[in-house]
XYZ file of C-alpha atoms in Angstrom:
667
model
C 0.000 0.000 0.000
C 1.578 3.200 -1.055
C 2.442 5.564 1.618
C 0.625 8.788 1.420
C 2.770 11.707 2.468
C 1.316 14.989 3.350
C 3.193 17.868 1.797
C 4.428 20.378 4.307
C 3.305 23.916 3.557
C 5.985 26.574 3.091
C 7.067 28.244 6.281
C 6.646 31.709 4.972
C 3.204 30.870 3.777
C 1.931 29.879 7.199
C 3.959 32.453 9.221
C 2.586 35.925 9.648
C 4.285 38.651 7.537
C 6.900 40.656 9.445
C 6.068 44.192 10.304
C 8.057 47.064 8.715
C 9.441 48.196 12.104
C 10.797 44.728 12.770
C 12.557 44.698 9.391
C 14.177 48.066 10.122
C 15.409 46.862 13.533
C 16.806 43.734 11.965
C 18.689 45.724 9.293
C 20.159 47.989 11.974
C 21.411 44.985 13.923
C 23.023 43.555 10.816
C 24.684 46.888 10.038
C 25.936 47.125 13.608
C 27.427 43.641 13.390
C 29.173 44.532 10.126
C 30.527 47.757 11.650
C 31.790 45.836 14.654
C 33.558 43.350 12.392
C 35.077 46.216 10.351
C 36.227 47.958 13.535
C 37.790 44.741 14.774
C 39.648 44.386 11.490
C 40.881 48.034 11.531
C 41.736 48.096 15.231
C 45.271 47.051 14.415
C 45.876 50.142 12.222
C 47.664 53.191 13.786
C 46.549 56.613 12.589
C 48.513 59.884 12.624
C 46.212 61.272 15.316
C 46.896 58.211 17.493
C 50.643 58.756 17.070
C 50.407 62.433 18.009
C 48.304 61.716 21.079
C 50.651 58.933 22.127
C 53.693 61.182 21.712
C 52.151 64.066 23.666
C 51.066 61.669 26.405
C 54.567 60.218 26.675
C 56.162 63.666 26.823
C 53.763 64.821 29.538
C 54.230 61.634 31.528
C 58.013 61.837 31.352
C 57.931 65.549 32.203
C 55.788 65.065 35.293
C 57.894 62.072 36.344
C 61.104 64.061 36.050
C 59.504 66.985 37.896
C 58.408 64.651 40.683
C 61.864 63.085 40.931
C 63.528 66.495 40.904
C 61.411 67.702 43.816
C 61.792 64.417 45.678
C 65.551 64.066 45.344
C 67.970 65.496 47.951
C 69.101 69.044 47.176
C 72.699 67.878 46.824
C 71.938 65.250 44.177
C 72.165 67.544 41.069
C 75.540 68.767 42.276
C 76.647 65.169 42.857
C 75.666 64.178 39.294
C 77.344 67.256 37.801
C 80.562 66.622 39.706
C 80.491 62.980 38.638
C 80.416 64.133 35.000
C 82.609 67.249 35.013
C 84.652 66.886 38.179
C 84.505 69.018 41.348
C 82.711 72.343 40.911
C 84.341 75.592 41.929
C 82.754 77.540 44.761
C 80.354 80.318 43.770
C 82.054 83.741 43.950
C 80.265 84.695 47.160
C 81.420 81.548 48.952
C 84.957 81.866 47.624
C 85.324 85.505 48.679
C 83.655 84.880 52.033
C 86.405 82.337 52.725
C 88.940 85.024 51.821
C 87.422 87.234 54.517
C 85.635 89.801 52.334
C 82.678 91.541 53.942
C 79.979 93.965 52.825
C 81.313 97.506 52.726
C 79.882 99.860 50.113
C 76.118 100.019 49.497
C 75.120 98.614 46.117
C 72.544 99.977 43.677
C 71.237 97.904 40.747
C 69.842 99.677 37.674
C 67.952 97.197 35.444
C 67.771 97.497 31.679
C 64.968 97.498 29.160
C 62.328 94.732 29.466
C 63.984 93.049 32.487
C 62.019 94.971 35.135
C 58.516 93.900 36.139
C 55.467 96.097 35.432
C 52.111 95.774 37.195
C 48.614 97.127 36.573
C 47.152 99.788 38.854
C 44.271 100.933 36.672
C 42.892 99.530 33.451
C 39.974 99.137 31.098
C 37.121 96.673 31.474
C 38.993 93.920 29.636
C 41.607 93.934 32.419
C 39.103 93.238 35.196
C 40.685 91.242 38.024
C 44.287 92.196 37.199
C 44.823 94.918 39.804
C 48.498 94.819 40.870
C 49.080 91.733 38.747
C 52.181 91.683 36.572
C 51.590 92.530 32.945
C 55.309 92.281 32.235
C 57.530 89.660 33.844
C 56.455 86.603 35.771
C 54.467 84.028 33.804
C 53.162 86.405 31.088
C 49.840 84.586 31.420
C 47.800 87.536 30.201
C 49.600 87.510 26.856
C 47.916 84.187 26.091
C 44.603 84.767 27.838
C 43.777 88.217 26.422
C 46.486 89.309 23.976
C 44.780 92.375 22.504
C 43.919 93.653 25.973
C 47.532 93.107 27.027
C 48.853 95.051 24.018
C 46.419 97.868 24.753
C 47.618 98.205 28.350
C 51.331 97.855 27.572
C 51.155 100.609 24.937
C 51.722 104.251 25.802
C 50.020 107.308 24.341
C 51.270 107.900 20.794
C 51.235 111.680 21.240
C 52.579 112.228 24.769
C 54.630 109.079 25.401
C 52.900 108.816 28.813
C 49.876 106.880 30.095
C 46.889 106.321 27.863
C 43.572 107.576 29.333
C 42.237 105.248 32.004
C 45.378 103.080 32.169
C 48.123 103.065 34.807
C 50.925 100.513 34.560
C 53.709 101.004 37.103
C 57.089 99.396 37.884
C 57.308 96.683 40.514
C 59.477 97.820 43.429
C 62.113 96.107 45.552
C 64.706 93.483 44.662
C 61.929 91.274 43.268
C 61.382 93.816 40.492
C 64.171 92.318 38.382
C 65.670 89.330 40.199
C 63.896 86.959 37.787
C 62.433 87.885 34.409
C 60.266 84.753 34.361
C 60.141 81.681 36.621
C 63.563 80.037 36.469
C 65.066 82.754 34.224
C 67.341 84.839 36.431
C 68.478 88.397 35.779
C 69.861 89.847 39.026
C 69.113 86.875 41.303
C 72.568 85.252 41.066
C 74.357 88.552 41.718
C 72.109 89.256 44.710
C 72.601 85.745 46.125
C 76.386 85.987 45.931
C 76.488 89.453 47.477
C 74.362 88.113 50.318
C 77.107 85.547 51.017
C 79.442 88.297 52.240
C 76.801 90.062 54.327
C 74.634 92.143 52.003
C 70.901 92.482 52.564
C 68.110 94.853 51.568
C 69.339 97.643 53.831
C 72.504 98.000 51.734
C 71.201 96.748 48.368
C 68.669 98.715 46.319
C 66.960 97.973 42.998
C 66.438 101.276 41.156
C 63.321 100.070 39.336
C 61.745 102.362 36.771
C 59.247 102.156 33.929
C 61.627 101.213 31.132
C 59.064 102.096 28.444
C 59.237 105.824 29.185
C 61.732 108.398 27.984
C 64.215 108.901 30.819
C 63.104 112.389 31.804
C 59.469 111.263 31.765
C 60.184 108.739 34.535
C 60.744 111.798 36.723
C 57.781 113.723 35.313
C 55.318 110.908 35.940
C 56.767 108.856 38.811
C 59.540 111.034 40.334
C 61.819 108.016 39.852
C 65.043 110.011 39.530
C 64.258 111.822 42.791
C 63.615 108.509 44.528
C 66.942 107.088 43.295
C 68.740 110.208 44.560
C 67.054 109.979 47.981
C 67.742 106.267 48.345
C 71.430 106.624 47.468
C 71.790 109.488 49.951
C 70.048 107.403 52.640
C 72.195 104.330 51.992
C 75.419 106.359 52.107
C 74.324 108.085 55.327
C 73.311 104.832 57.061
C 76.478 102.976 55.988
C 78.949 105.261 57.713
C 79.393 107.594 54.738
C 80.718 104.868 52.462
C 80.015 105.743 48.842
C 77.737 103.591 46.718
C 78.710 101.169 43.957
C 76.276 101.533 41.057
C 75.696 98.511 38.791
C 73.592 99.317 35.708
C 72.809 96.681 33.081
C 71.964 97.155 29.398
C 69.784 100.257 28.838
C 70.168 100.977 32.551
C 73.667 102.213 31.647
C 72.147 105.000 29.534
C 69.532 105.682 32.195
C 72.206 106.193 34.827
C 74.240 108.447 32.514
C 71.104 110.571 32.335
C 70.742 110.414 36.122
C 74.301 111.661 36.763
C 73.612 114.808 34.736
C 70.106 115.222 36.155
C 71.229 114.985 39.779
C 73.775 117.792 39.306
C 71.547 120.093 37.259
C 69.550 122.827 39.002
C 65.809 122.417 39.557
C 63.257 122.264 38.076
C 64.865 120.398 35.148
C 67.399 118.650 37.366
C 67.715 117.287 40.887
C 69.624 120.250 42.330
C 72.356 118.128 43.910
C 75.196 120.359 42.748
C 78.329 119.646 40.740
C 79.934 117.586 43.538
C 77.013 115.239 44.252
C 78.496 112.274 42.357
C 81.910 112.817 43.932
C 80.323 112.638 47.392
C 78.050 109.661 46.840
C 79.467 107.309 44.168
C 82.567 105.127 44.458
C 82.256 103.304 41.135
C 79.889 102.757 38.220
C 80.143 99.175 36.911
C 78.353 99.165 33.550
C 77.329 95.680 32.379
C 76.560 95.172 28.677
C 75.958 98.867 28.141
C 74.735 100.026 24.696
C 76.615 103.260 25.385
C 76.774 104.292 21.718
C 73.557 102.519 20.720
C 72.894 99.234 18.949
C 72.022 98.461 15.305
C 69.450 96.022 16.698
C 67.371 99.034 17.770
C 67.222 100.175 14.147
C 65.835 96.884 12.822
C 63.356 96.773 15.691
C 61.981 100.227 14.920
C 62.154 99.808 11.140
C 60.535 96.388 10.735
C 59.744 95.092 14.250
C 62.285 92.303 13.918
C 65.819 91.201 14.633
C 67.729 88.128 13.519
C 65.695 85.584 15.500
C 62.338 86.931 14.306
C 63.577 87.139 10.721
C 64.589 83.471 10.835
C 61.202 82.536 12.292
C 59.490 84.350 9.416
C 61.605 82.382 6.957
C 60.731 79.048 8.577
C 56.996 79.813 8.657
C 56.385 82.391 5.905
C 53.479 84.713 6.564
C 52.505 83.340 9.973
C 53.763 86.355 11.916
C 52.301 88.770 9.358
C 48.845 87.269 8.855
C 45.673 87.941 10.789
C 46.125 84.913 13.048
C 43.125 84.471 15.390
C 42.423 88.202 15.005
C 45.956 89.203 16.010
C 48.372 90.534 13.385
C 51.426 89.685 15.458
C 54.233 91.832 14.082
C 51.941 94.758 13.336
C 50.752 94.805 16.938
C 54.335 94.469 18.183
C 55.370 97.433 16.041
C 52.390 99.514 17.118
C 53.130 98.805 20.784
C 56.936 99.150 20.791
C 56.864 102.356 18.776
C 55.083 103.979 21.720
C 57.990 103.017 24.015
C 60.181 106.100 23.755
C 63.030 104.431 25.633
C 63.801 102.272 22.587
C 64.930 105.418 20.770
C 67.665 105.953 23.360
C 69.512 103.031 21.738
C 69.593 104.297 18.157
C 73.295 104.423 17.151
C 75.006 107.634 18.256
C 77.882 109.462 16.616
C 76.845 108.870 13.020
C 79.421 107.876 10.424
C 82.295 109.086 12.637
C 81.694 106.207 15.050
C 79.961 103.527 12.990
C 81.596 104.022 9.592
C 80.432 105.057 6.143
C 79.786 103.391 2.800
C 83.382 102.267 2.366
C 84.831 101.930 5.865
C 84.060 100.881 9.417
C 86.147 100.511 12.592
C 85.677 96.714 12.562
C 86.739 96.380 8.930
C 88.702 93.150 8.510
C 87.056 91.467 11.492
C 86.967 87.666 11.243
C 84.621 85.701 13.472
C 87.224 82.969 14.058
C 89.926 85.424 15.106
C 90.425 85.512 18.860
C 92.900 87.587 20.810
C 93.621 87.854 24.492
C 95.142 90.977 25.871
C 95.658 91.941 29.456
C 96.779 95.454 30.398
C 97.179 96.205 26.695
C 99.627 93.362 25.958
C 99.018 90.456 23.602
C 99.125 87.110 25.369
C 97.838 84.810 22.644
C 96.933 85.385 19.031
C 95.738 83.196 16.197
C 96.119 84.522 12.645
C 93.400 83.808 10.105
C 92.471 85.176 6.726
C 90.620 88.441 7.185
C 87.297 89.004 5.439
C 85.896 92.321 4.307
C 82.363 93.461 5.083
C 80.879 96.928 4.754
C 79.604 97.226 8.320
C 79.036 100.963 7.881
C 76.044 100.163 5.659
C 73.652 99.405 8.516
C 70.760 98.783 6.123
C 71.206 97.614 2.530
C 68.457 96.609 0.119
C 69.911 93.472 -1.437
C 73.061 91.474 -0.851
C 74.572 92.873 -4.057
C 74.197 96.411 -2.677
C 75.737 95.406 0.661
C 78.838 94.071 -1.098
C 79.220 96.443 -4.082
C 81.752 99.299 -4.230
C 80.016 102.554 -3.349
C 80.793 103.990 -6.787
C 78.572 101.341 -8.381
C 75.537 101.977 -6.186
C 72.923 104.168 -7.902
C 70.866 105.896 -5.223
C 67.721 107.992 -5.553
C 67.157 110.376 -2.633
C 64.061 109.427 -0.655
C 63.740 112.643 1.340
C 61.674 114.501 -1.225
C 59.407 111.567 -2.125
C 55.677 112.214 -2.167
C 53.807 110.296 0.511
C 50.113 109.542 0.716
C 47.602 107.209 2.282
C 47.876 103.766 0.781
C 45.669 101.633 2.970
C 42.454 102.611 4.714
C 42.868 102.506 8.459
C 39.396 100.977 8.857
C 40.537 97.712 7.252
C 43.362 97.059 9.685
C 41.597 96.231 12.941
C 43.307 99.068 14.782
C 46.847 97.978 13.961
C 47.622 101.252 12.224
C 51.314 102.037 11.972
C 52.867 105.061 10.319
C 53.612 102.941 7.259
C 49.934 103.357 6.358
C 50.583 107.052 5.692
C 53.509 106.488 3.328
C 51.811 105.185 0.231
C 53.389 103.076 -2.497
C 55.561 105.973 -3.645
C 57.080 106.566 -0.222
C 57.786 102.862 0.327
C 59.391 102.541 -3.098
C 61.559 105.606 -2.454
C 62.989 104.042 0.728
C 64.070 100.917 -1.150
C 65.515 102.905 -4.072
C 67.948 104.755 -1.815
C 69.648 101.339 -1.586
C 71.777 101.659 1.548
C 71.860 103.649 4.791
C 74.750 104.511 7.093
C 74.368 105.510 10.751
C 74.167 109.176 9.754
C 71.338 108.460 7.310
C 69.405 106.125 9.611
C 67.963 109.104 11.481
C 66.595 110.608 8.254
C 65.158 107.203 7.338
C 63.342 106.842 10.665
C 62.049 110.413 10.452
C 60.655 109.555 7.007
C 58.934 106.270 7.916
C 57.849 107.175 11.478
C 57.620 110.963 11.878
C 55.353 110.905 14.945
C 57.567 108.461 16.804
C 60.744 110.372 15.974
C 59.163 113.705 16.922
C 58.739 112.332 20.447
C 62.144 110.657 20.388
C 64.164 113.671 19.300
C 62.505 115.720 22.038
C 64.159 113.405 24.589
C 67.294 112.035 22.918
C 70.119 113.233 20.698
C 72.540 111.238 18.569
C 75.273 113.614 17.440
C 78.767 114.648 18.517
C 79.201 117.944 20.346
C 81.569 120.512 18.895
C 81.631 122.623 22.063
C 80.464 120.963 25.275
C 80.381 124.350 27.016
C 77.557 125.485 24.742
C 74.527 126.131 27.031
C 72.288 124.073 24.764
C 73.898 120.903 26.135
C 72.348 121.651 29.526
C 69.067 120.309 28.136
C 68.056 116.815 29.236
C 67.820 115.481 25.664
C 71.646 115.331 25.557
C 72.248 113.736 28.969
C 72.228 110.073 27.870
C 74.578 110.665 24.915
C 78.206 110.400 26.109
C 79.344 112.255 22.968
C 77.315 115.331 23.884
C 77.884 115.592 27.612
C 80.646 115.571 30.229
C 81.176 113.043 32.985
C 80.765 114.402 36.534
C 83.544 116.267 38.305
C 84.498 113.236 40.420
C 88.185 112.374 39.986
C 88.098 109.607 42.625
C 85.201 107.785 40.979
C 85.860 104.813 38.683
C 83.934 103.606 35.642
C 84.018 99.994 34.462
C 82.795 98.807 31.072
C 82.003 95.118 31.606
C 80.632 93.097 28.720
C 80.786 89.752 26.957
C 82.624 89.005 23.724
C 83.043 85.990 21.492
C 79.433 85.821 20.255
C 78.302 86.934 16.774
C 76.407 90.184 17.314
C 74.114 92.038 14.914
C 75.848 94.943 13.170
C 74.202 95.466 9.734
C 71.264 94.075 7.752
C 70.277 93.059 4.244
C 66.642 94.003 3.599
C 64.063 93.362 0.920
C 60.760 94.964 0.060
C 57.743 92.754 0.777
C 54.752 92.379 -1.548
C 52.006 94.929 -1.020
C 49.129 93.775 1.170
C 46.681 95.123 3.700
C 47.985 95.955 7.180
C 51.522 94.899 6.332
C 55.055 95.976 7.209
C 56.624 96.739 3.811
C 60.212 95.784 4.657
C 61.815 92.714 6.164
C 65.258 91.187 6.637
C 66.206 89.015 3.664
C 67.119 85.723 5.309
C 68.193 84.237 1.979
C 71.292 86.466 2.011
C 74.217 84.367 3.235
C 77.981 84.571 2.899
C 79.394 82.038 0.484
C 82.145 81.276 2.985
C 81.006 79.117 5.888
C 82.995 81.300 8.303
C 81.684 84.536 6.793
C 80.031 87.293 8.793
C 76.771 87.367 6.767
C 74.151 84.823 7.728
C 70.370 84.959 7.358
C 70.576 88.538 6.147
C 72.540 89.801 9.157
C 76.185 90.899 9.284
C 77.718 90.116 12.677
C 80.743 91.316 14.629
C 82.197 90.579 18.051
C 79.979 91.319 21.014
C 77.561 89.845 23.524
C 74.850 88.853 21.011
C 73.004 92.148 21.525
C 75.572 94.949 21.970
C 78.613 95.126 19.666
C 81.913 95.467 21.538
C 82.446 98.814 19.799
C 79.387 100.329 21.487
C 80.066 98.842 24.926
C 83.794 99.567 25.028
C 84.725 102.604 22.928
C 84.158 105.319 25.538
C 86.226 103.522 28.196
C 88.885 102.615 25.616
C 89.241 106.097 24.133
C 86.448 108.657 24.632
C 86.717 108.742 28.445
C 90.266 107.433 28.846
C 92.390 109.994 30.668
C 91.471 113.672 30.759
C 89.413 114.376 27.655
C 86.728 116.914 26.841
C 84.182 114.195 27.689
C 85.954 113.378 30.983
C 87.489 116.647 32.203
C 88.196 115.429 35.753
C 90.065 112.331 34.564
C 87.831 109.631 36.064
C 89.649 106.317 35.705
C 88.062 103.922 33.239
C 88.579 100.182 32.869
C 87.490 97.618 30.303
C 86.623 94.175 31.636
C 85.693 91.779 28.828
C 84.438 88.248 29.504
C 85.105 85.717 26.771
C 82.018 83.634 26.152
C 82.106 79.916 26.943
C 78.846 77.955 26.578
C 77.802 75.520 29.324
C 79.641 72.197 29.169
C 76.412 70.220 29.682
C 72.715 70.779 30.331
C 73.216 70.483 34.101
C 75.078 73.798 34.066
C 71.919 75.624 32.954
C 72.882 78.905 31.288
C 76.513 78.486 32.280
C 78.927 80.199 34.664
C 81.203 81.596 31.943
C 78.620 83.032 29.589
C 79.245 86.302 27.776
C 75.685 86.615 26.454
C 73.873 89.873 27.136
C 71.645 88.624 29.975
C 73.313 85.306 30.834
C 76.486 87.215 31.751
C 74.659 88.112 34.972
C 75.492 84.567 36.080
C 79.141 84.733 34.984
C 81.285 83.856 38.020
C 84.220 86.044 36.912
C 81.994 89.105 36.493
C 80.264 88.521 39.829
C 83.641 88.163 41.540
C 84.730 91.520 40.098
C 81.522 93.130 41.365
C 81.906 91.704 44.880
C 85.544 92.747 45.148
C 84.743 96.351 44.183
C 81.737 96.423 46.530
C 84.050 95.180 49.308
C 86.483 98.029 48.659
C 88.773 97.022 45.751
C 89.763 99.399 42.949
C 90.157 98.789 39.242
C 93.897 98.382 39.681
C 93.263 95.738 42.354
C 91.279 93.763 39.768
C 94.235 93.875 37.388
C 93.239 96.813 35.201
C 91.921 96.098 31.713
C 90.979 92.595 30.647
C 90.532 92.553 26.864
C 89.854 89.750 24.383
C 88.530 91.742 21.429
C 90.152 94.324 19.139
C 88.429 97.209 20.923
C 91.600 99.322 21.240
C 92.486 98.756 17.576
C 88.966 99.677 16.463
C 88.927 102.745 18.710
C 92.101 104.079 17.144
C 90.444 104.025 13.719
C 87.768 106.438 14.928
C 88.761 110.045 14.343
C 87.064 111.698 17.308
C 88.563 114.945 18.689
C 89.211 114.417 22.406
C 90.344 117.915 23.384
């Protein structure tokens, strides 16, 4: 009997039809499973973002670990490691001289330079809410990052008066803390103060003559009575230290500020302090100038002309346009120029003496200088000398448009005078987000005329700055002068605008006083520049250093558009040393009482390893403040030594040779 099989009905026929929502959920689950499988397959791949995050995490972890270990380790451990690598360390100068029996004797006055003194806010606009008596300059500089435009607004001075802007009061920090550290861990005066304390100094016989370094020197008295306060404090310190005269230690621009003070304190009121012609003789034992831009610095010219120096020019070359563009609403260099051009003090460092001091188109005192040539002289005698092939550079041409112009014979340079060029508005001020500089009033014709003059010597730099920044220079020339006096007895030189120029004023009548010029050498230092004209654009600075200009010789003096000579990286040796080498040496018309002058040069030696920090033998402009040899000289003089006790002159550069090339009448 055949089996009868019943056919099974299809499953989908008997099952109810799925609902649309159920189908959608099912498709989502399938997609999720596929995505999970794809993620599992790609999980082994390493993206660029992953690498960056991993690297940053590792750096932060290592940093915090090292910081923890540094704070946890015994205080003697870093010294132990350093001595294990380099051998036993020498005692700091204060410890060494304390063992020799030296003790505090003469009161000491520190005069800080430009930018190294702290400034704090006493009154500001709404954007500066919560910053009362907080540092705007120095310290952590936190406000630069938090509210940059507000910071620029408060650090700028009035473009007409050179004093406070309405509703803003920024004042210098007072006390030794004003300039002991520029930023956390970056010392300025701290090492000097610490070593003086080793032989018994404290705040009763040490004084920081803090001032607002943005202001013209006479305006520090007009606004803050700073010069009067310095006079009173020196008189008090001398009176309370048994009549012992003070040792004054200015650094950088503080050297020029104290030159101004010495004339101010003798001059009759109301322009001067009314101390009389013998005030300095009664109150000052020695002036120990450190890294003084006594005859100015070419670096000031590039700063005023294009808001840059060598380091900034190199940064522009590495990242073209970044510093010039409207980055997050802040045109960096334009704002820097707008702000710094209101700081009248910067004009005190424009080179003084014109072509007589700095050279002309075809000559300069440093002509023939070779960066690899090193000499050591002591008391004027050669001790060691290495002869190398001398190279020629036209250092007298402080600004040249093009490397070919910088190197060409003057007879081949075709120049078109810029002084009569027609100027006119080129860019509407409303498009520049309030970063107006005086370049906006020059027009294309005026900018072109500057470049077509080709090259500028020190004597022509003043005309150039008057042409490109007339408002700034109108304020500057009311407070500073840059010439050479024909007759120092002319009554016009009694005006304060001449007091910070050593070529237009006399030293005090103080024959027992001593002046030291102390500065670093052995570091390439900016002396002249190769410029180029930049393409026209809105809110731009039309000139910049041409970093493509390099010397063909590896040991040449032209690199990244900057010609360098011997100095401390900021101040050429010629500026720091000439007056003590020649202008003030012996009885001259600039030094009628015959104040003794000494040159103390410190040959730069970089730190042997990272554990030495900024080094104890540095000759760099600020790092020299930690140079053990310089600090030892300071302590010895403060404890009663004279220049002869230190050994007289200590010279490594060709400063005496260069000085002899300068034809300056001394009588």
